[in-house]
Every structure is written in C-alpha cells, then in structure tokens.
Amino acid sequence: MSDIDTVESSTGKTSDTHRKVVVSEYVSLDGVMEAPGGEEGYKHTGWTFKFDRGPEGDEFKLEEVLASDILLLGRVTYEGFAAAWPSRDDEYADKFNSMDKYVVSTTLEEPLEWNNSTVIGESVADEVSKLKQEPGGDILVHGSAQLVQTLMEHDLVDEYRLMTFPIVLGSGKRLFGETSDTTTLQLVDTETVGSGIVILTYEPAQEETEAEE
C-alpha cells in the first residue's frame, strides 16, 4: 500500500519569513537514492560507505539539521530512522530525536514510539503548506522519494541539496522519477567534500516573464 495519500489541492511558495522545505538526499551519479546507509533488502545497499565525506561533509550535515526543527518523511524512511536514531548519542542524533517529526502514511497510527512524531494521513499538500506558513526553522526531508515527488508536483520544495557520490550504480530507485511535466532548477551553490563527493544545492527557477514590447 502506498504511504502517500491522494493530495487534494495545490499550494504555492511561502515568504522568506516562513519555514522552507529542504529536500536533502544522497544520490549516485545516475540518480539512484535508495539504500545509501546499509538498509537491508537492496542490491546496492550501503553504497555511500565506499566514500569518506570528510570533516567538511560532516559539518555540512550537522549545520543542516541544526537549522531545521521539523523532519518530514515517508513511511519507509521514517521506520528506518525510528529504528536507528533513538539509540545514538551525539549532537546530530540529539537534534534528530528532539525535533518534531511528521510521517506521511496511510498505515501507521498514533501514538508512535519515536518521540514527537505525528502522522499525516491525508491532504498531504495542505498539511505541509500549513507547516510552511508557521515561523521557524527548516522542514527537512530525507529519502522518501514518493513524498518528494508529491511535494514537487505541488511546488512545495524550496531547496534541493544533493550530496552526489562518484559512483554509477546502474539500477535502483531514482530520486526523480517520470512525471507529466518538467521542473527547472537553478544551481545556487556547489561544494566538494571528502573523497570526491559534490554537494549541489538547487532552488526552483523563477518563472520568466515576457519582456514588454
């Protein structure tokens, strides 16, 4: 069963004074994003372990999570995180465990064992739009390919941060699947860290206006 319900309405961007949705992903050169951290049941699981992201990469990820106060996940990613993070004890884990978590699912029910967790069971775009209207830190999305697709379809993503690893996996779920429309992005930052890992930061491109005659 899908963990993304039918989205009822489309919503637009919020102003800079409100929260922004940040999609942060590990991807291969051919766009594969599944099982980067050793998750069981996948052909290429743990492929990021072949590389060292170095202190700069570690700092990037820590600053990212410290700037966020909501974690937004699909069911599969949420369940993997909920099984791993509560037992860890460092600054990164402390923030993950203390922040508010929202999981998009039609099968999970509250109360959930991972603290500060709330289920979004329907009207995903509307609920995320409401969260964006509130003041506060970023809404951080990890993994959750189907959720990312839904957020993109409704123009709810403000920033994409793709930690791109120098490996071609050849198969596996890709971050950007087939869609009925194109999405144009604007590159706003690049950073090379560790053993050839490139962090690419994109924002949705501003719509071009026709020049006055």
PDB file of C-alpha atoms in Angstrom:
ATOM      1  CA  MET A   1       0.000   0.000   0.000  1.00  0.00           C
ATOM      2  CA  SER A   2       1.221   3.490  -0.829  1.00  0.00           C
ATOM      3  CA  ASP A   3       2.325   5.659   2.046  1.00  0.00           C
ATOM      4  CA  ILE A   4       1.246   8.809   0.217  1.00  0.00           C
ATOM      5  CA  ASP A   5      -2.433   9.669   0.160  1.00  0.00           C
ATOM      6  CA  THR A   6      -4.147  11.500  -2.642  1.00  0.00           C
ATOM      7  CA  VAL A   7      -3.326  15.182  -2.424  1.00  0.00           C
ATOM      8  CA  GLU A   8      -6.372  17.364  -2.617  1.00  0.00           C
ATOM      9  CA  SER A   9      -5.044  20.786  -3.510  1.00  0.00           C
ATOM     10  CA  SER A  10      -2.033  22.571  -4.925  1.00  0.00           C
ATOM     11  CA  THR A  11      -0.202  25.196  -2.921  1.00  0.00           C
ATOM     12  CA  GLY A  12       2.414  27.816  -3.599  1.00  0.00           C
ATOM     13  CA  LYS A  13       5.613  29.135  -2.080  1.00  0.00           C
ATOM     14  CA  THR A  14       5.830  30.924   1.209  1.00  0.00           C
ATOM     15  CA  SER A  15       7.713  34.071   2.018  1.00  0.00           C
ATOM     16  CA  ASP A  16      11.201  34.153   3.485  1.00  0.00           C
ATOM     17  CA  THR A  17       9.744  34.750   6.971  1.00  0.00           C
ATOM     18  CA  HIS A  18       8.160  31.300   6.970  1.00  0.00           C
ATOM     19  CA  ARG A  19       9.585  27.819   7.042  1.00  0.00           C
ATOM     20  CA  LYS A  20      11.098  26.366   3.895  1.00  0.00           C
ATOM     21  CA  VAL A  21      11.054  22.754   2.745  1.00  0.00           C
ATOM     22  CA  VAL A  22      14.573  21.415   2.161  1.00  0.00           C
ATOM     23  CA  VAL A  23      14.991  18.103   0.335  1.00  0.00           C
ATOM     24  CA  SER A  24      18.398  16.690   1.262  1.00  0.00           C
ATOM     25  CA  GLU A  25      19.485  13.460  -0.415  1.00  0.00           C
ATOM     26  CA  TYR A  26      22.410  11.145  -1.043  1.00  0.00           C
ATOM     27  CA  VAL A  27      22.455  10.319  -4.776  1.00  0.00           C
ATOM     28  CA  SER A  28      24.699   8.401  -7.146  1.00  0.00           C
ATOM     29  CA  LEU A  29      25.863   9.867 -10.460  1.00  0.00           C
ATOM     30  CA  ASP A  30      22.998   8.072 -12.184  1.00  0.00           C
ATOM     31  CA  GLY A  31      20.468   9.467  -9.726  1.00  0.00           C
ATOM     32  CA  VAL A  32      19.886   6.427  -7.505  1.00  0.00           C
ATOM     33  CA  MET A  33      18.927   7.340  -3.953  1.00  0.00           C
ATOM     34  CA  GLU A  34      17.749   4.130  -2.288  1.00  0.00           C
ATOM     35  CA  ALA A  35      19.587   2.283   0.487  1.00  0.00           C
ATOM     36  CA  PRO A  36      22.596   4.595   0.897  1.00  0.00           C
ATOM     37  CA  GLY A  37      23.109   3.641   4.533  1.00  0.00           C
ATOM     38  CA  GLY A  38      23.106  -0.158   4.567  1.00  0.00           C
ATOM     39  CA  GLU A  39      19.363  -0.797   4.611  1.00  0.00           C
ATOM     40  CA  GLU A  40      18.511  -4.479   4.167  1.00  0.00           C
ATOM     41  CA  GLY A  41      16.907  -5.970   1.082  1.00  0.00           C
ATOM     42  CA  TYR A  42      18.522  -3.854  -1.634  1.00  0.00           C
ATOM     43  CA  LYS A  43      21.055  -4.859  -4.302  1.00  0.00           C
ATOM     44  CA  HIS A  44      23.392  -1.904  -3.787  1.00  0.00           C
ATOM     45  CA  THR A  45      22.818  -1.210  -0.111  1.00  0.00           C
ATOM     46  CA  GLY A  46      25.403   0.860   1.749  1.00  0.00           C
ATOM     47  CA  TRP A  47      26.981   2.336  -1.371  1.00  0.00           C
ATOM     48  CA  THR A  48      27.893   5.588   0.410  1.00  0.00           C
ATOM     49  CA  PHE A  49      30.213   3.642   2.730  1.00  0.00           C
ATOM     50  CA  LYS A  50      32.747   3.371  -0.102  1.00  0.00           C
ATOM     51  CA  PHE A  51      33.491   7.081   0.321  1.00  0.00           C
ATOM     52  CA  ASP A  52      34.619   9.465   3.043  1.00  0.00           C
ATOM     53  CA  ARG A  53      32.705  12.725   3.164  1.00  0.00           C
ATOM     54  CA  GLY A  54      35.382  14.263   5.388  1.00  0.00           C
ATOM     55  CA  PRO A  55      35.037  16.887   8.124  1.00  0.00           C
ATOM     56  CA  GLU A  56      33.534  19.407   5.697  1.00  0.00           C
ATOM     57  CA  GLY A  57      30.798  16.963   4.746  1.00  0.00           C
ATOM     58  CA  ASP A  58      30.112  16.136   8.384  1.00  0.00           C
ATOM     59  CA  GLU A  59      29.882  19.842   9.208  1.00  0.00           C
ATOM     60  CA  PHE A  60      27.509  20.434   6.297  1.00  0.00           C
ATOM     61  CA  LYS A  61      25.124  17.733   7.522  1.00  0.00           C
ATOM     62  CA  LEU A  62      25.289  18.913  11.137  1.00  0.00           C
ATOM     63  CA  GLU A  63      24.595  22.541  10.223  1.00  0.00           C
ATOM     64  CA  GLU A  64      21.716  21.368   8.055  1.00  0.00           C
ATOM     65  CA  VAL A  65      19.959  19.502  10.842  1.00  0.00           C
ATOM     66  CA  LEU A  66      20.643  22.233  13.415  1.00  0.00           C
ATOM     67  CA  ALA A  67      18.929  24.741  11.093  1.00  0.00           C
ATOM     68  CA  SER A  68      15.812  22.557  10.957  1.00  0.00           C
ATOM     69  CA  ASP A  69      13.090  21.961  13.510  1.00  0.00           C
ATOM     70  CA  ILE A  70      10.795  19.628  11.570  1.00  0.00           C
ATOM     71  CA  LEU A  71      11.641  16.286   9.969  1.00  0.00           C
ATOM     72  CA  LEU A  72       9.198  15.269   7.210  1.00  0.00           C
ATOM     73  CA  LEU A  73       9.420  11.670   5.968  1.00  0.00           C
ATOM     74  CA  GLY A  74       7.617   8.957   4.069  1.00  0.00           C
ATOM     75  CA  ARG A  75       6.731   5.786   5.939  1.00  0.00           C
ATOM     76  CA  VAL A  76       9.622   3.576   4.806  1.00  0.00           C
ATOM     77  CA  THR A  77      12.273   6.187   5.576  1.00  0.00           C
ATOM     78  CA  TYR A  78      10.597   7.029   8.875  1.00  0.00           C
ATOM     79  CA  GLU A  79      10.587   3.424  10.034  1.00  0.00           C
ATOM     80  CA  GLY A  80      14.282   3.063   9.187  1.00  0.00           C
ATOM     81  CA  PHE A  81      15.157   6.243  11.061  1.00  0.00           C
ATOM     82  CA  ALA A  82      12.970   5.361  14.045  1.00  0.00           C
ATOM     83  CA  ALA A  83      14.796   2.055  14.401  1.00  0.00           C
ATOM     84  CA  ALA A  84      18.255   3.646  14.269  1.00  0.00           C
ATOM     85  CA  TRP A  85      18.390   7.136  15.737  1.00  0.00           C
ATOM     86  CA  PRO A  86      16.919   6.789  19.262  1.00  0.00           C
ATOM     87  CA  SER A  87      19.867   4.617  20.337  1.00  0.00           C
ATOM     88  CA  ARG A  88      22.525   7.064  19.125  1.00  0.00           C
ATOM     89  CA  ASP A  89      24.101   9.713  21.306  1.00  0.00           C
ATOM     90  CA  ASP A  90      25.779  12.662  19.605  1.00  0.00           C
ATOM     91  CA  GLU A  91      24.866  16.227  18.676  1.00  0.00           C
ATOM     92  CA  TYR A  92      23.339  15.192  15.357  1.00  0.00           C
ATOM     93  CA  ALA A  93      21.283  12.391  16.917  1.00  0.00           C
ATOM     94  CA  ASP A  94      20.191  14.590  19.816  1.00  0.00           C
ATOM     95  CA  LYS A  95      18.674  17.091  17.378  1.00  0.00           C
ATOM     96  CA  PHE A  96      17.046  14.369  15.279  1.00  0.00           C
ATOM     97  CA  ASN A  97      15.480  12.765  18.326  1.00  0.00           C
ATOM     98  CA  SER A  98      14.228  16.002  19.875  1.00  0.00           C
ATOM     99  CA  MET A  99      12.766  17.706  16.804  1.00  0.00           C
ATOM    100  CA  ASP A 100       9.164  17.341  15.627  1.00  0.00           C
ATOM    101  CA  LYS A 101       8.685  14.513  13.125  1.00  0.00           C
ATOM    102  CA  TYR A 102       5.886  14.162  10.577  1.00  0.00           C
ATOM    103  CA  VAL A 103       5.424  10.877   8.716  1.00  0.00           C
ATOM    104  CA  VAL A 104       3.209  10.623   5.641  1.00  0.00           C
ATOM    105  CA  SER A 105       1.419   7.287   5.814  1.00  0.00           C
ATOM    106  CA  THR A 106      -1.949   5.607   5.380  1.00  0.00           C
ATOM    107  CA  THR A 107      -0.947   2.614   7.505  1.00  0.00           C
ATOM    108  CA  LEU A 108       0.797   3.971  10.610  1.00  0.00           C
ATOM    109  CA  GLU A 109      -1.291   5.058  13.589  1.00  0.00           C
ATOM    110  CA  GLU A 110      -0.525   7.253  16.564  1.00  0.00           C
ATOM    111  CA  PRO A 111       0.912   7.064  19.107  1.00  0.00           C
ATOM    112  CA  LEU A 112       4.277   6.248  17.520  1.00  0.00           C
ATOM    113  CA  GLU A 113       7.240   5.084  19.572  1.00  0.00           C
ATOM    114  CA  TRP A 114       9.694   7.690  18.248  1.00  0.00           C
ATOM    115  CA  ASN A 115       9.019  10.786  20.306  1.00  0.00           C
ATOM    116  CA  ASN A 116       7.431  13.926  18.863  1.00  0.00           C
ATOM    117  CA  SER A 117       6.058  12.015  15.855  1.00  0.00           C
ATOM    118  CA  THR A 118       2.808  12.878  14.075  1.00  0.00           C
ATOM    119  CA  VAL A 119       1.102  11.030  11.210  1.00  0.00           C
ATOM    120  CA  ILE A 120      -0.102  12.906   8.129  1.00  0.00           C
ATOM    121  CA  GLY A 121      -2.628  10.521   6.637  1.00  0.00           C
ATOM    122  CA  GLU A 122      -4.327  12.638   4.002  1.00  0.00           C
ATOM    123  CA  SER A 123      -4.299  16.073   2.345  1.00  0.00           C
ATOM    124  CA  VAL A 124      -0.501  15.996   2.289  1.00  0.00           C
ATOM    125  CA  ALA A 125      -0.002  19.215   0.332  1.00  0.00           C
ATOM    126  CA  ASP A 126      -2.442  21.127   2.523  1.00  0.00           C
ATOM    127  CA  GLU A 127      -0.808  19.917   5.735  1.00  0.00           C
ATOM    128  CA  VAL A 128       2.709  20.700   4.542  1.00  0.00           C
ATOM    129  CA  SER A 129       1.575  24.114   3.336  1.00  0.00           C
ATOM    130  CA  LYS A 130       0.207  24.841   6.817  1.00  0.00           C
ATOM    131  CA  LEU A 131       3.559  23.881   8.356  1.00  0.00           C
ATOM    132  CA  LYS A 132       5.326  26.198   5.931  1.00  0.00           C
ATOM    133  CA  GLN A 133       3.155  29.123   6.958  1.00  0.00           C
ATOM    134  CA  GLU A 134       4.448  28.919  10.518  1.00  0.00           C
ATOM    135  CA  PRO A 135       7.608  30.749  11.578  1.00  0.00           C
ATOM    136  CA  GLY A 136      10.550  28.554  12.474  1.00  0.00           C
ATOM    137  CA  GLY A 137      13.434  26.508  11.156  1.00  0.00           C
ATOM    138  CA  ASP A 138      13.558  24.425   8.000  1.00  0.00           C
ATOM    139  CA  ILE A 139      11.357  21.426   7.232  1.00  0.00           C
ATOM    140  CA  LEU A 140      13.914  18.756   6.363  1.00  0.00           C
ATOM    141  CA  VAL A 141      13.124  15.846   4.041  1.00  0.00           C
ATOM    142  CA  HIS A 142      15.436  12.817   3.732  1.00  0.00           C
ATOM    143  CA  GLY A 143      14.924   9.805   1.467  1.00  0.00           C
ATOM    144  CA  SER A 144      11.159   9.482   0.894  1.00  0.00           C
ATOM    145  CA  ALA A 145      11.235   9.513  -2.929  1.00  0.00           C
ATOM    146  CA  GLN A 146       7.464   9.279  -3.348  1.00  0.00           C
ATOM    147  CA  LEU A 147       6.903  12.088  -0.861  1.00  0.00           C
ATOM    148  CA  VAL A 148       9.460  14.244  -2.690  1.00  0.00           C
ATOM    149  CA  GLN A 149       7.560  13.629  -5.931  1.00  0.00           C
ATOM    150  CA  THR A 150       4.341  14.789  -4.282  1.00  0.00           C
ATOM    151  CA  LEU A 151       5.973  17.910  -2.867  1.00  0.00           C
ATOM    152  CA  MET A 152       7.442  18.750  -6.273  1.00  0.00           C
ATOM    153  CA  GLU A 153       4.103  18.337  -8.012  1.00  0.00           C
ATOM    154  CA  HIS A 154       2.614  20.937  -5.673  1.00  0.00           C
ATOM    155  CA  ASP A 155       5.527  23.414  -5.752  1.00  0.00           C
ATOM    156  CA  LEU A 156       6.288  22.929  -2.077  1.00  0.00           C
ATOM    157  CA  VAL A 157      10.053  22.347  -2.281  1.00  0.00           C
ATOM    158  CA  ASP A 158      12.165  25.444  -1.670  1.00  0.00           C
ATOM    159  CA  GLU A 159      15.621  23.890  -1.875  1.00  0.00           C
ATOM    160  CA  TYR A 160      17.272  20.669  -3.030  1.00  0.00           C
ATOM    161  CA  ARG A 161      20.605  19.610  -1.523  1.00  0.00           C
ATOM    162  CA  LEU A 162      22.064  16.660  -3.388  1.00  0.00           C
ATOM    163  CA  MET A 163      25.176  15.063  -1.899  1.00  0.00           C
ATOM    164  CA  THR A 164      26.371  13.398  -5.097  1.00  0.00           C
ATOM    165  CA  PHE A 165      28.721  10.419  -4.837  1.00  0.00           C
ATOM    166  CA  PRO A 166      31.114   9.450  -7.664  1.00  0.00           C
ATOM    167  CA  ILE A 167      29.564   6.073  -8.366  1.00  0.00           C
ATOM    168  CA  VAL A 168      27.249   4.694 -11.062  1.00  0.00           C
ATOM    169  CA  LEU A 169      25.011   2.030  -9.543  1.00  0.00           C
ATOM    170  CA  GLY A 170      23.221   1.009 -12.711  1.00  0.00           C
ATOM    171  CA  SER A 171      19.935   0.147 -11.018  1.00  0.00           C
ATOM    172  CA  GLY A 172      17.757   1.176  -8.110  1.00  0.00           C
ATOM    173  CA  LYS A 173      15.096   3.745  -7.293  1.00  0.00           C
ATOM    174  CA  ARG A 174      15.957   7.169  -8.627  1.00  0.00           C
ATOM    175  CA  LEU A 175      15.159  10.397  -6.858  1.00  0.00           C
ATOM    176  CA  PHE A 176      13.442  11.974  -9.843  1.00  0.00           C
ATOM    177  CA  GLY A 177      11.016   9.584 -11.494  1.00  0.00           C
ATOM    178  CA  GLU A 178       8.911  10.077 -14.587  1.00  0.00           C
ATOM    179  CA  THR A 179       6.492  13.000 -14.432  1.00  0.00           C
ATOM    180  CA  SER A 180       3.996  14.638 -16.740  1.00  0.00           C
ATOM    181  CA  ASP A 181       5.836  17.954 -16.645  1.00  0.00           C
ATOM    182  CA  THR A 182       9.353  19.365 -16.449  1.00  0.00           C
ATOM    183  CA  THR A 183      10.903  21.107 -13.453  1.00  0.00           C
ATOM    184  CA  THR A 184      13.603  23.715 -13.999  1.00  0.00           C
ATOM    185  CA  LEU A 185      16.073  24.298 -11.177  1.00  0.00           C
ATOM    186  CA  GLN A 186      18.676  26.956 -10.527  1.00  0.00           C
ATOM    187  CA  LEU A 187      22.095  25.962  -9.167  1.00  0.00           C
ATOM    188  CA  VAL A 188      22.868  28.203  -6.184  1.00  0.00           C
ATOM    189  CA  ASP A 189      25.886  26.513  -4.602  1.00  0.00           C
ATOM    190  CA  THR A 190      28.436  23.746  -5.093  1.00  0.00           C
ATOM    191  CA  GLU A 191      30.907  22.282  -2.622  1.00  0.00           C
ATOM    192  CA  THR A 192      33.321  19.374  -2.990  1.00  0.00           C
ATOM    193  CA  VAL A 193      33.982  17.406   0.191  1.00  0.00           C
ATOM    194  CA  GLY A 194      35.844  14.287   1.208  1.00  0.00           C
ATOM    195  CA  SER A 195      36.734  11.761  -1.471  1.00  0.00           C
ATOM    196  CA  GLY A 196      35.198  13.500  -4.473  1.00  0.00           C
ATOM    197  CA  ILE A 197      31.676  13.978  -3.149  1.00  0.00           C
ATOM    198  CA  VAL A 198      29.978  17.047  -4.618  1.00  0.00           C
ATOM    199  CA  ILE A 199      27.156  18.828  -2.798  1.00  0.00           C
ATOM    200  CA  LEU A 200      24.865  20.518  -5.314  1.00  0.00           C
ATOM    201  CA  THR A 201      22.299  22.977  -3.980  1.00  0.00           C
ATOM    202  CA  TYR A 202      19.391  23.959  -6.194  1.00  0.00           C
ATOM    203  CA  GLU A 203      16.330  26.147  -5.910  1.00  0.00           C
ATOM    204  CA  PRO A 204      13.294  26.145  -8.211  1.00  0.00           C
ATOM    205  CA  ALA A 205      13.964  28.521 -11.086  1.00  0.00           C
ATOM    206  CA  GLN A 206      11.978  31.721 -11.076  1.00  0.00           C
ATOM    207  CA  GLU A 207       9.387  31.892 -13.822  1.00  0.00           C
ATOM    208  CA  GLU A 208      10.497  34.106 -16.666  1.00  0.00           C
ATOM    209  CA  THR A 209       8.228  36.988 -17.523  1.00  0.00           C
ATOM    210  CA  GLU A 210       7.687  38.113 -21.051  1.00  0.00           C
ATOM    211  CA  ALA A 211       9.565  41.268 -21.955  1.00  0.00           C
ATOM    212  CA  GLU A 212       7.419  44.302 -22.581  1.00  0.00           C
ATOM    213  CA  GLU A 213       7.158  45.275 -26.210  1.00  0.00           C
TER     214      GLU A 213
END
